[in-house]
XYZ file of C-alpha atoms in Angstrom:
771
model
C 183.181 214.640 -127.814
C 186.905 214.421 -126.967
C 186.582 217.723 -125.156
C 184.129 216.037 -122.803
C 185.860 212.678 -122.495
C 186.172 213.100 -118.725
C 182.451 213.211 -118.097
C 181.883 210.264 -120.416
C 184.319 208.216 -118.335
C 182.727 209.440 -115.113
C 179.260 208.451 -116.327
C 180.502 205.017 -117.364
C 182.233 204.648 -114.009
C 179.089 205.626 -112.126
C 176.945 203.237 -114.159
C 179.334 200.391 -113.394
C 179.415 201.288 -109.706
C 175.647 201.592 -109.517
C 175.183 198.122 -110.995
C 177.884 196.754 -108.673
C 176.276 198.216 -105.548
C 172.903 196.892 -106.693
C 174.303 193.386 -107.071
C 176.382 193.149 -103.888
C 173.814 194.788 -101.602
C 171.057 192.242 -100.856
C 167.608 193.387 -101.871
C 165.755 195.577 -99.405
C 168.897 196.368 -97.381
C 168.832 200.120 -97.876
C 166.664 202.584 -95.929
C 162.946 201.888 -96.361
C 163.626 200.013 -99.621
C 161.311 197.122 -98.879
C 158.432 199.524 -98.244
C 159.180 201.548 -101.369
C 159.129 198.312 -103.343
C 155.855 197.162 -101.752
C 154.261 200.381 -103.012
C 155.579 199.644 -106.521
C 154.299 196.067 -106.344
C 150.859 197.174 -105.199
C 150.529 199.505 -108.176
C 151.985 196.933 -110.588
C 149.294 194.476 -109.518
C 146.681 196.992 -110.648
C 145.241 198.027 -107.289
C 145.370 201.761 -107.894
C 146.582 204.441 -105.507
C 146.371 203.764 -101.747
C 143.529 205.285 -99.774
C 143.470 206.336 -96.143
C 142.120 203.048 -94.808
C 144.981 201.110 -96.401
C 148.003 203.281 -95.697
C 148.408 202.053 -92.116
C 147.551 198.414 -92.887
C 149.431 197.442 -96.034
C 153.070 196.290 -96.160
C 154.432 199.579 -97.507
C 154.211 201.198 -94.046
C 154.435 205.000 -94.234
C 155.542 205.023 -97.881
C 151.929 204.553 -98.988
C 151.376 208.238 -98.215
C 154.141 209.368 -100.613
C 153.499 211.083 -103.966
C 153.254 208.349 -106.606
C 155.357 209.253 -109.681
C 158.418 207.143 -108.849
C 156.251 204.181 -107.911
C 154.157 204.492 -111.079
C 157.337 204.430 -113.169
C 158.544 201.352 -111.305
C 155.172 199.659 -111.704
C 155.181 200.423 -115.421
C 158.479 198.579 -115.777
C 157.580 195.550 -113.653
C 153.849 194.917 -114.139
C 154.630 191.948 -116.387
C 156.653 190.119 -113.701
C 154.897 187.509 -111.579
C 155.586 188.565 -107.983
C 153.353 186.036 -106.255
C 156.445 184.838 -104.384
C 156.711 188.128 -102.481
C 155.590 186.649 -99.170
C 158.267 183.960 -99.360
C 160.979 186.431 -100.367
C 160.146 189.279 -97.987
C 160.630 187.777 -94.542
C 161.591 190.310 -91.926
C 164.379 189.751 -89.432
C 162.679 190.344 -86.049
C 166.056 191.009 -84.439
C 167.232 193.591 -86.982
C 169.418 196.317 -85.470
C 167.794 199.131 -87.432
C 169.583 202.426 -86.848
C 172.015 200.867 -84.358
C 175.428 201.538 -85.827
C 177.187 200.036 -82.778
C 175.400 196.700 -83.069
C 177.900 193.947 -83.944
C 175.534 192.169 -86.344
C 171.889 191.760 -87.378
C 172.388 194.476 -89.967
C 169.858 192.776 -92.234
C 166.272 193.965 -92.190
C 165.209 190.933 -94.217
C 166.053 187.258 -93.730
C 167.662 186.410 -97.052
C 167.055 183.086 -98.732
C 167.952 181.021 -101.802
C 165.402 182.623 -104.197
C 167.540 185.779 -104.242
C 170.320 184.056 -106.184
C 170.950 184.691 -109.878
C 169.234 184.196 -112.307
C 166.681 186.536 -110.808
C 162.989 185.820 -111.016
C 159.747 186.984 -109.491
C 159.985 189.582 -106.728
C 163.778 189.594 -106.793
C 163.804 190.327 -110.534
C 161.233 193.115 -110.130
C 163.270 194.725 -107.344
C 166.436 194.670 -109.458
C 164.609 196.172 -112.442
C 163.451 199.115 -110.320
C 166.961 199.410 -108.867
C 168.301 199.733 -112.425
C 165.769 202.496 -113.070
C 167.145 204.295 -110.011
C 170.708 203.874 -111.276
C 169.759 205.490 -114.575
C 168.239 208.396 -112.671
C 171.562 208.699 -110.897
C 173.378 208.778 -114.253
C 171.160 211.653 -115.355
C 171.804 213.502 -112.085
C 175.569 213.223 -112.573
C 175.230 214.520 -116.147
C 173.127 217.456 -114.921
C 175.794 218.287 -112.345
C 178.385 218.544 -115.110
C 176.094 220.775 -117.193
C 175.310 223.012 -114.214
C 179.018 223.525 -113.576
C 179.717 224.336 -117.231
C 176.815 226.765 -117.290
C 178.028 228.616 -114.209
C 181.714 228.380 -115.139
C 181.814 228.341 -118.977
C 184.760 226.489 -120.406
C 185.953 225.133 -117.027
C 185.651 221.473 -117.991
C 188.096 220.378 -115.277
C 185.956 222.010 -112.611
C 182.801 220.522 -114.134
C 184.331 217.048 -114.206
C 185.321 217.336 -110.549
C 181.809 218.436 -109.595
C 180.333 215.472 -111.449
C 182.839 213.100 -109.842
C 182.004 214.321 -106.326
C 178.438 213.232 -107.009
C 179.204 210.107 -109.034
C 181.787 208.660 -106.664
C 180.044 209.498 -103.397
C 179.465 206.004 -101.916
C 176.215 207.070 -100.261
C 174.828 208.550 -103.466
C 175.720 205.365 -105.350
C 174.171 203.256 -102.585
C 170.862 205.144 -102.691
C 170.932 205.270 -106.502
C 171.237 201.484 -106.503
C 168.123 201.008 -104.378
C 164.371 201.273 -104.751
C 163.862 204.777 -103.372
C 161.966 207.844 -104.538
C 164.866 210.042 -103.394
C 166.439 209.279 -106.754
C 163.683 210.904 -108.804
C 163.323 214.021 -106.680
C 167.122 214.427 -106.745
C 167.126 214.261 -110.544
C 164.236 216.732 -110.829
C 166.049 219.130 -108.510
C 169.210 218.931 -110.613
C 167.256 219.602 -113.810
C 165.489 222.563 -112.217
C 168.791 224.068 -111.061
C 170.265 223.586 -114.543
C 167.344 225.449 -116.113
C 167.684 228.263 -113.595
C 171.420 228.610 -114.246
C 170.917 228.671 -118.021
C 168.294 231.378 -117.655
C 170.481 233.396 -115.291
C 173.442 233.345 -117.669
C 171.559 235.299 -120.318
C 168.590 235.443 -122.597
C 170.384 233.586 -125.376
C 173.720 231.850 -124.681
C 176.058 232.224 -127.631
C 176.367 228.485 -128.110
C 172.624 228.173 -128.575
C 172.672 230.762 -131.321
C 174.933 228.764 -133.609
C 173.550 227.715 -136.999
C 172.536 224.049 -137.197
C 175.581 222.791 -139.047
C 178.758 220.924 -138.212
C 180.826 222.876 -140.756
C 181.244 225.967 -138.672
C 184.881 225.270 -137.798
C 185.919 226.880 -134.570
C 182.464 228.382 -134.041
C 180.969 224.896 -134.109
C 183.318 223.918 -131.337
C 182.420 226.733 -128.967
C 181.862 225.551 -125.476
C 178.269 224.855 -124.626
C 177.192 222.550 -121.846
C 174.136 221.395 -123.747
C 176.163 220.116 -126.726
C 177.387 217.230 -124.580
C 174.013 215.582 -124.399
C 172.120 217.045 -127.317
C 172.890 216.597 -130.998
C 173.610 219.898 -132.656
C 170.747 219.272 -135.063
C 168.327 219.607 -132.135
C 169.745 222.943 -131.007
C 167.536 225.114 -133.251
C 164.403 223.432 -131.907
C 165.496 223.988 -128.313
C 166.765 227.516 -128.815
C 163.310 229.158 -128.575
C 162.490 227.126 -125.473
C 165.711 227.923 -123.647
C 165.950 231.538 -124.672
C 162.500 232.904 -123.915
C 161.435 233.668 -120.373
C 157.906 232.407 -120.988
C 159.014 228.968 -122.126
C 161.597 228.781 -119.355
C 158.945 229.548 -116.765
C 156.777 226.771 -118.180
C 159.674 224.320 -118.036
C 160.492 225.286 -114.467
C 156.884 224.827 -113.441
C 156.773 221.463 -115.164
C 159.958 220.213 -113.485
C 158.812 221.517 -110.094
C 155.549 219.666 -110.569
C 157.395 216.449 -111.380
C 159.500 216.887 -108.239
C 156.424 217.550 -106.092
C 154.706 214.439 -107.431
C 157.852 212.401 -106.663
C 158.364 213.277 -102.990
C 157.205 215.896 -100.512
C 160.674 217.441 -100.423
C 160.128 218.331 -104.070
C 157.849 221.090 -102.814
C 160.988 222.960 -101.760
C 161.432 223.870 -105.426
C 158.284 225.994 -105.209
C 159.763 228.827 -103.087
C 163.075 228.496 -104.933
C 161.500 228.971 -108.338
C 159.246 231.734 -107.023
C 162.353 233.613 -105.922
C 164.014 232.942 -109.282
C 161.050 234.420 -111.119
C 161.021 237.445 -108.817
C 164.723 238.141 -109.405
C 164.424 237.657 -113.162
C 161.503 240.042 -113.282
C 163.443 242.548 -111.168
C 166.318 242.381 -113.653
C 163.863 243.440 -116.321
C 162.211 245.942 -113.972
C 158.899 244.364 -114.979
C 156.180 243.474 -112.492
C 154.096 242.289 -115.423
C 156.793 239.731 -116.299
C 156.602 238.388 -112.764
C 152.853 237.941 -113.026
C 153.047 236.317 -116.440
C 155.861 233.983 -115.467
C 154.123 233.114 -112.236
C 151.039 232.007 -114.124
C 153.079 230.183 -116.753
C 155.063 228.296 -114.105
C 152.099 227.738 -111.810
C 149.753 226.204 -114.364
C 151.997 223.261 -115.356
C 152.921 222.783 -111.707
C 149.258 222.483 -110.768
C 148.501 220.329 -113.788
C 151.232 217.839 -112.889
C 151.074 217.792 -109.095
C 148.002 219.678 -107.973
C 145.632 216.728 -108.260
C 147.672 214.708 -105.748
C 147.578 217.357 -103.061
C 143.873 217.980 -103.678
C 143.328 214.252 -103.304
C 145.176 214.312 -99.979
C 143.008 217.186 -98.824
C 139.905 215.197 -99.618
C 141.209 212.037 -97.927
C 143.037 213.407 -94.896
C 141.778 216.985 -94.511
C 145.309 218.264 -95.205
C 147.254 218.418 -98.485
C 150.565 216.769 -97.610
C 149.327 213.368 -96.482
C 151.342 213.620 -93.269
C 148.349 212.464 -91.258
C 148.566 209.073 -92.971
C 152.358 208.997 -92.695
C 152.482 209.809 -88.993
C 149.737 207.307 -88.262
C 152.326 204.660 -89.165
C 155.537 206.502 -88.340
C 154.689 208.613 -85.274
C 156.011 212.141 -85.272
C 158.132 213.425 -82.425
C 156.088 214.929 -79.642
C 158.786 217.505 -78.974
C 161.109 219.033 -81.530
C 164.882 219.086 -81.019
C 166.632 222.051 -79.507
C 169.822 223.529 -80.907
C 172.010 221.210 -78.838
C 170.317 218.129 -80.252
C 170.479 219.453 -83.813
C 174.204 219.995 -83.451
C 174.617 216.546 -81.925
C 172.833 214.967 -84.880
C 174.770 217.009 -87.447
C 177.646 214.527 -87.417
C 175.296 211.658 -88.220
C 173.753 213.656 -91.051
C 177.193 214.412 -92.497
C 178.324 210.803 -92.251
C 175.142 209.472 -93.792
C 175.561 211.897 -96.687
C 178.834 210.123 -97.546
C 178.947 206.526 -96.351
C 176.391 204.941 -94.015
C 174.889 201.796 -95.486
C 172.195 199.304 -94.623
C 169.366 200.623 -92.485
C 171.559 203.348 -90.999
C 173.544 200.615 -89.250
C 176.513 199.753 -91.477
C 179.076 202.462 -90.854
C 182.499 203.113 -92.312
C 185.854 203.419 -90.578
C 186.471 206.773 -88.863
C 189.368 207.567 -91.186
C 187.048 207.454 -94.209
C 184.789 210.083 -92.671
C 187.902 212.111 -91.928
C 188.839 211.945 -95.620
C 185.427 213.151 -96.746
C 185.384 215.704 -93.958
C 188.735 217.059 -95.076
C 187.541 217.215 -98.677
C 184.401 219.084 -97.629
C 186.296 221.466 -95.372
C 188.852 222.240 -98.081
C 186.071 222.948 -100.556
C 184.184 225.194 -98.150
C 187.308 227.143 -97.221
C 188.256 227.490 -100.869
C 184.776 228.682 -101.672
C 185.090 231.302 -98.968
C 188.392 232.463 -100.455
C 186.810 232.617 -103.895
C 183.894 234.632 -102.544
C 186.159 237.137 -100.766
C 188.399 237.465 -103.809
C 185.487 238.292 -106.085
C 184.004 240.627 -103.505
C 187.241 242.600 -103.268
C 187.451 242.832 -107.051
C 183.898 244.078 -107.218
C 183.081 241.113 -109.439
C 179.324 241.200 -108.988
C 178.738 238.971 -111.989
C 181.132 236.369 -110.605
C 179.437 236.465 -107.228
C 176.038 236.164 -108.848
C 177.016 232.853 -110.460
C 177.280 231.314 -106.998
C 173.896 232.565 -105.835
C 171.551 229.917 -107.180
C 173.409 226.739 -106.195
C 174.116 228.310 -102.797
C 170.528 229.372 -102.272
C 169.143 226.002 -103.306
C 171.547 224.237 -100.936
C 170.425 226.457 -98.058
C 166.749 225.837 -98.830
C 167.285 222.065 -98.756
C 169.216 222.296 -95.477
C 166.433 224.427 -94.004
C 163.914 221.837 -95.184
C 165.858 219.093 -93.415
C 165.964 221.133 -90.207
C 162.207 221.577 -90.483
C 161.700 217.848 -91.062
C 163.827 217.078 -87.995
C 161.143 218.734 -85.894
C 158.952 215.731 -86.713
C 161.368 212.913 -87.512
C 165.073 212.150 -87.332
C 167.303 213.572 -90.102
C 169.427 211.547 -92.523
C 172.076 212.677 -94.972
C 170.298 211.279 -98.026
C 167.544 213.838 -97.486
C 170.097 216.455 -98.577
C 170.558 214.802 -101.975
C 168.161 217.142 -103.800
C 170.978 219.671 -103.321
C 173.853 217.298 -104.104
C 174.439 218.755 -107.574
C 174.446 222.313 -106.254
C 176.705 221.503 -103.312
C 179.126 219.526 -105.467
C 179.491 222.376 -107.942
C 180.266 224.756 -105.088
C 182.752 222.327 -103.525
C 184.486 221.836 -106.870
C 184.691 225.586 -107.344
C 186.217 225.968 -103.901
C 188.720 223.160 -104.446
C 189.901 224.453 -107.841
C 189.308 228.195 -107.992
C 189.742 228.879 -104.293
C 193.470 228.162 -104.488
C 194.000 230.751 -107.202
C 194.624 230.576 -110.892
C 196.873 227.550 -111.374
C 198.208 226.429 -114.760
C 195.691 224.270 -116.574
C 197.971 221.245 -116.577
C 198.315 221.445 -112.793
C 194.581 221.723 -112.364
C 193.995 218.752 -114.640
C 196.644 216.664 -112.884
C 195.432 217.486 -109.393
C 191.812 216.929 -110.362
C 192.686 213.648 -112.005
C 194.373 212.404 -108.849
C 191.427 213.480 -106.700
C 188.838 211.957 -109.039
C 190.838 208.747 -109.177
C 191.019 208.598 -105.390
C 187.274 209.148 -105.080
C 186.670 206.395 -107.623
C 188.924 203.937 -105.807
C 187.180 204.609 -102.493
C 183.782 204.147 -104.132
C 184.885 200.806 -105.621
C 186.403 199.631 -102.342
C 183.577 200.668 -99.990
C 180.920 198.030 -100.815
C 183.394 195.151 -100.477
C 184.783 196.541 -97.235
C 181.483 197.348 -95.531
C 178.398 196.003 -97.321
C 179.443 192.501 -98.358
C 180.778 191.429 -94.909
C 177.658 192.722 -93.150
C 175.464 190.178 -94.943
C 177.912 187.276 -95.434
C 176.385 183.867 -94.593
C 178.154 181.719 -91.983
C 180.662 179.069 -93.028
C 179.406 175.481 -93.296
C 181.718 172.991 -91.591
C 182.091 169.243 -91.911
C 182.574 168.630 -88.197
C 183.023 170.275 -84.805
C 186.371 172.128 -84.673
C 188.930 170.622 -82.302
C 189.218 173.856 -80.322
C 185.500 173.799 -79.399
C 184.211 172.362 -76.121
C 181.738 169.501 -76.746
C 178.236 169.973 -75.352
C 175.726 167.750 -77.144
C 172.009 168.460 -76.922
C 169.157 167.870 -79.381
C 166.423 170.480 -79.788
C 163.049 169.180 -80.905
C 164.644 166.485 -83.055
C 165.530 169.171 -85.617
C 168.768 170.766 -84.409
C 171.686 169.459 -82.401
C 174.052 171.635 -80.389
C 177.477 170.043 -80.815
C 179.635 172.376 -78.758
C 180.773 175.906 -78.107
C 183.707 178.250 -77.709
C 183.895 180.811 -74.917
C 186.475 183.572 -75.193
C 185.990 184.973 -71.663
C 185.215 183.335 -68.330
C 185.205 186.604 -66.362
C 183.715 189.892 -67.547
C 182.968 193.308 -66.089
C 179.900 195.499 -66.589
C 180.220 197.326 -69.900
C 182.358 194.603 -71.478
C 181.346 191.975 -74.044
C 181.117 188.210 -73.787
C 181.994 186.342 -76.996
C 180.403 182.944 -77.602
C 180.498 180.716 -80.671
C 177.934 177.924 -80.917
C 178.195 174.968 -83.279
C 174.915 173.551 -84.558
C 174.051 170.601 -86.750
C 170.840 170.447 -88.765
C 169.307 167.009 -88.210
C 166.742 167.593 -90.950
C 165.642 170.294 -93.352
C 163.526 172.919 -91.567
C 160.754 175.141 -92.850
C 160.938 177.544 -89.879
C 163.491 180.172 -88.965
C 164.297 179.616 -85.299
C 165.842 182.266 -83.083
C 168.688 181.611 -80.664
C 168.495 182.977 -77.121
C 171.513 183.290 -74.851
C 170.765 184.349 -71.284
C 173.199 185.204 -68.517
C 171.204 184.683 -65.288
C 172.067 185.178 -61.627
C 171.150 183.060 -58.617
C 167.724 184.777 -58.414
C 166.990 183.820 -62.038
C 167.247 187.471 -63.016
C 168.523 187.943 -66.537
C 171.739 189.921 -66.204
C 172.403 190.058 -69.959
C 170.790 188.466 -72.957
C 171.095 188.006 -76.665
C 168.296 187.023 -79.069
C 169.091 186.580 -82.731
C 168.703 184.467 -85.797
C 171.869 182.352 -86.065
C 175.062 183.949 -87.372
C 173.944 187.484 -86.638
C 170.823 187.169 -88.796
C 172.664 185.797 -91.833
C 172.235 182.077 -91.161
C 168.497 181.393 -90.944
C 167.690 177.779 -90.058
C 165.458 177.212 -93.079
C 168.601 177.400 -95.232
C 170.607 174.884 -93.231
C 171.371 171.721 -95.237
C 170.842 168.528 -93.272
C 174.074 167.229 -91.785
C 176.036 170.457 -92.101
C 177.732 172.056 -89.089
C 177.049 175.798 -88.715
C 179.346 178.220 -86.913
C 177.188 180.695 -84.993
C 178.998 183.617 -83.344
C 177.392 185.855 -80.738
C 178.449 188.934 -78.818
C 176.614 189.473 -75.518
C 177.011 192.987 -74.186
C 177.119 193.101 -70.392
C 175.093 196.150 -69.263
C 176.925 198.772 -67.218
C 174.216 198.291 -64.580
C 174.845 194.540 -64.274
C 175.135 193.465 -60.625
C 178.702 192.894 -59.545
C 180.358 190.906 -58.206
C 178.027 188.140 -59.317
C 178.169 184.476 -60.338
C 175.987 183.866 -63.408
C 175.073 180.928 -65.648
C 175.102 180.934 -69.447
C 171.921 179.383 -70.879
C 171.251 178.681 -74.567
C 168.096 177.647 -76.434
C 166.012 177.941 -79.607
C 162.515 179.312 -80.122
C 160.057 180.336 -82.788
C 159.830 184.131 -82.717
C 156.275 184.293 -84.053
C 154.734 182.024 -81.436
C 157.355 182.307 -78.699
C 157.387 178.496 -78.477
C 160.721 177.048 -77.363
C 162.186 173.799 -78.636
C 162.507 171.156 -75.942
C 165.866 169.472 -75.430
C 166.489 165.752 -75.148
C 167.787 166.408 -71.622
C 164.524 167.941 -70.473
C 163.760 171.639 -70.299
C 164.068 174.217 -73.043
C 167.650 175.414 -72.573
C 171.170 174.117 -72.072
C 173.439 175.338 -69.279
C 176.767 175.901 -71.016
C 179.054 177.415 -68.404
C 179.436 179.646 -65.371
C 180.478 183.253 -65.917
C 181.787 185.440 -63.114
C 180.953 189.140 -63.337
C 183.675 191.209 -61.713
C 183.083 194.623 -60.220
C 183.694 197.459 -62.622
C 186.660 199.680 -61.998
C 185.608 202.966 -60.483
C 184.975 204.549 -57.094
C 186.364 202.713 -54.094
C 183.654 201.140 -51.986
C 181.010 201.339 -54.720
C 179.842 197.983 -56.032
C 178.365 199.380 -59.220
C 180.277 202.360 -60.621
C 178.554 203.915 -63.642
C 178.600 207.244 -65.430
C 175.427 208.948 -66.643
C 175.852 212.614 -67.577
C 172.795 214.821 -67.003
C 173.240 217.719 -69.457
C 176.757 218.477 -68.212
C 175.424 219.628 -64.833
C 175.840 216.516 -62.713
C 176.485 212.830 -63.204
C 175.382 209.633 -61.542
C 178.696 207.888 -60.878
C 177.600 204.844 -58.890
C 174.835 202.997 -57.079
C 174.339 200.220 -54.561
C 171.355 197.986 -53.788
C 170.991 196.131 -50.528
C 169.249 193.183 -52.215
C 167.914 191.906 -55.525
C 165.161 189.712 -54.157
C 162.421 191.492 -52.251
C 158.951 190.591 -50.984
C 155.758 192.665 -50.857
C 155.700 194.937 -47.812
C 159.506 195.083 -47.569
C 161.737 198.076 -48.184
C 164.459 198.192 -50.809
C 167.414 200.415 -49.900
C 169.096 202.234 -52.777
C 172.254 204.367 -52.525
C 173.134 206.805 -55.319
C 176.453 208.578 -55.798
C 176.319 211.925 -57.598
C 179.097 214.148 -58.857
C 178.642 217.837 -59.627
C 180.052 218.745 -63.037
C 179.321 222.471 -63.188
C 177.684 225.161 -61.029
C 173.877 224.972 -61.020
C 171.407 227.756 -60.379
C 168.458 225.358 -60.073
C 167.487 223.010 -57.271
C 166.635 219.641 -58.791
C 164.579 216.885 -57.225
C 165.767 213.282 -57.538
C 163.163 210.663 -58.371
C 163.582 206.935 -57.767
C 160.865 204.603 -59.058
C 160.308 200.880 -58.766
C 158.630 200.046 -62.083
C 156.796 196.991 -63.302
C 157.476 197.400 -67.049
C 156.478 199.201 -69.019
C 155.374 202.024 -66.700
C 153.579 200.865 -63.524
C 155.142 202.602 -60.506
C 154.761 200.449 -57.360
C 157.141 202.350 -55.101
C 158.924 205.679 -55.273
C 161.004 208.099 -53.263
C 161.306 211.645 -54.653
C 163.344 214.153 -52.671
C 165.865 216.913 -52.927
C 169.346 215.827 -51.821
C 169.881 215.752 -48.062
C 166.130 216.038 -47.479
C 166.391 219.538 -48.895
C 169.455 220.466 -46.840
C 171.878 219.976 -49.762
C 170.136 221.538 -52.778
C 171.931 221.089 -56.095
C 172.442 224.865 -56.368
C 174.992 224.558 -53.542
C 177.028 221.754 -55.105
C 180.581 222.549 -56.210
C 182.108 221.064 -59.372
C 183.850 217.785 -58.568
C 181.967 217.281 -55.312
C 180.689 213.718 -54.642
C 177.323 213.415 -52.910
C 176.074 210.121 -51.441
C 172.286 209.833 -51.091
C 170.118 207.015 -49.707
C 166.575 206.250 -50.810
C 163.943 203.831 -49.531
C 161.482 202.091 -51.844
C 158.773 200.416 -49.764
C 156.598 197.915 -51.599
C 152.847 197.807 -50.869
C 151.589 194.442 -49.559
C 149.621 193.907 -52.790
C 152.666 194.273 -55.052
C 152.471 191.501 -57.683
C 155.356 189.137 -58.309
C 157.633 189.849 -61.247
C 160.853 191.466 -62.403
C 160.952 195.203 -61.643
C 163.208 198.015 -62.843
C 164.698 200.773 -60.700
C 164.423 204.077 -62.560
C 166.326 207.207 -61.546
C 166.348 210.802 -62.763
C 166.068 214.489 -61.827
C 163.471 217.160 -62.464
C 162.473 220.701 -61.537
C 159.593 220.573 -59.077
C 158.045 223.801 -60.369
C 157.798 222.780 -64.030
C 158.268 219.017 -64.031
C 160.980 219.363 -66.696
C 163.479 216.524 -66.496
C 167.213 216.646 -67.059
C 168.253 214.617 -70.078
C 170.850 211.910 -70.442
C 172.041 212.220 -74.010
C 168.982 213.037 -76.104
C 166.425 211.388 -73.814
C 164.593 212.849 -70.843
C 163.355 209.431 -69.722
C 164.694 208.107 -66.457
C 167.694 205.779 -66.511
C 167.400 202.187 -65.295
C 170.076 201.359 -62.722
C 169.072 197.824 -61.854
C 166.469 195.084 -61.726
C 165.052 193.190 -58.786
C 162.732 190.255 -58.459
C 159.592 190.657 -56.365
C 158.483 187.301 -55.024
C 155.215 186.563 -53.265
C 155.278 186.157 -49.469
């Protein structure tokens, strides 16, 4: 065991980290965790598998369409726990910034309350039990990574330890392993399948498996064998026939593939992988009969384990994958991404494979991604050097050892690209290949630099593993804990705050506020801290609204949130305590400027929309005046902006002649365009006056210069000023309207995109008032 002390320490370290992440990350604050848990709870309560009529209605959202193995295991561990408190524990944050990494707060999907505190009970206890199951799956995945590396590179324990550490001390892998998520089971099954493939590829009967079942063999008993780490030597004779015969190996591969396919749809990727493995193995034996036999022997256990689920889907949804039920809840994209979008999203996928927490909204510092990027790049370059070196030496056997982890990694990447045609990709969806990729990275980092003395390799690897461990320990306390920290409770209003007393509904009193800025520009942020006092215990969670309104009562900017960025729900406020409630109000780049605005604050119940009345009359308090300065930009343009349309041209400014208009009147809009590159096409500009969400009440579509200045004649850098008239029909209803702008090709209707969206951009709002 001393020979494998490194992996023992790594496994202990991962187990400790997994438990730590599980404890410091509030329940249900990892991607889709609450819905995964709801599926587990439904099964634990004895309801049976979901059917088509329930998938779209029950609280598990799209997860009810997933293969059930992980959820059945979780239900088997938690069926004895009374989870009747689930409704009280699982209270969604209606202001959650899901997927918005730039949002300053509201990272929490769930409004967390006192029942989550230790000692755990009810729903909280059940969630932590299933989290622990996931952590143990992660432990097994790390162990499999070590065994895969030792199988491919016999005797290279330093390399194997590094491969295991890359998995074990990846903050994102720990984060997902410490959550309720079926990714953990399919990742483990994939690692086991790759291990079996590598053992088979290395020979019909590895020498270490042929040893007699005795510990008195001296040096022979100490021969390096990856399986001796986790299996007592006394079991080796029983496993030797299984691991040395193609027939039994095919059965095992089919069984593991079936377990993966009944864990998550991505487990089906093992099917083509194993089919190719069987084909290559049969080719090595020059035996078509072997291929047929192995195909049957792998296919039968696969069908026995997973086939019933996909047949059930066919009967329920008229298709085997259950995607009909999934996309009924989680709509698929109507148009798949092009290459440019895939490349743009690649950075997000890479980052979320290493360290993006919460619901894709708690991101790390840029330098941390640079560290992991440098590590990945060094490993890839080293792997390339290793490949070239072996190719030049004619080392076909050495090259062959890299085939299966490389092929499996490519298949998983291809699967993610395919999935991105329907939904948006995330790095955790690459985890079925994390063992394979980590082995290849470790090989590149160690063997790519040449044959170094063993002591140097061990020292360098030790430093790297230690650094990875330190980062993994540090990450949750740097990023996760602060994102969900409750607000401080104060004894009184701080002396630096401006007093502004107002009672709301006899339940809450506004004591005062702090305002960091009195003047702001479009695109900047306004920082406000409110100080509340709970007059009595509350059973509702009220939302705070902060509106910046102009002299036409148009909302220039707004902020709606539970207090303290979602972490200070009012039902947890003790009577008499003073709560510090910080807010960041982002001023839109299209905000009218210059403009005098008023800062209004109030409270309301999100479910009903009912506002609390103040003791001064009305439902809001006017805190202060805020002056919005013109943004810096083009001279003579009141509202400079910058919207890039696919690198061809940009909208760099706009002007409106008014912001209050009556039916029958004409609104005059001026747009300023800048050519960015030569264009072969002649685009048409559209300007719409919209009553949200999509009612067009006035529009003016035209080519620039009434067709006399087509975009194909524009020169890079040229500024074009265009005027448009939006005439309102006499029957135009009163309300707040949006001005939408964009460009399209008249022949096809295809629009130019801004970023990844081909929707028009909103450049302003106006109020339409009755005559």
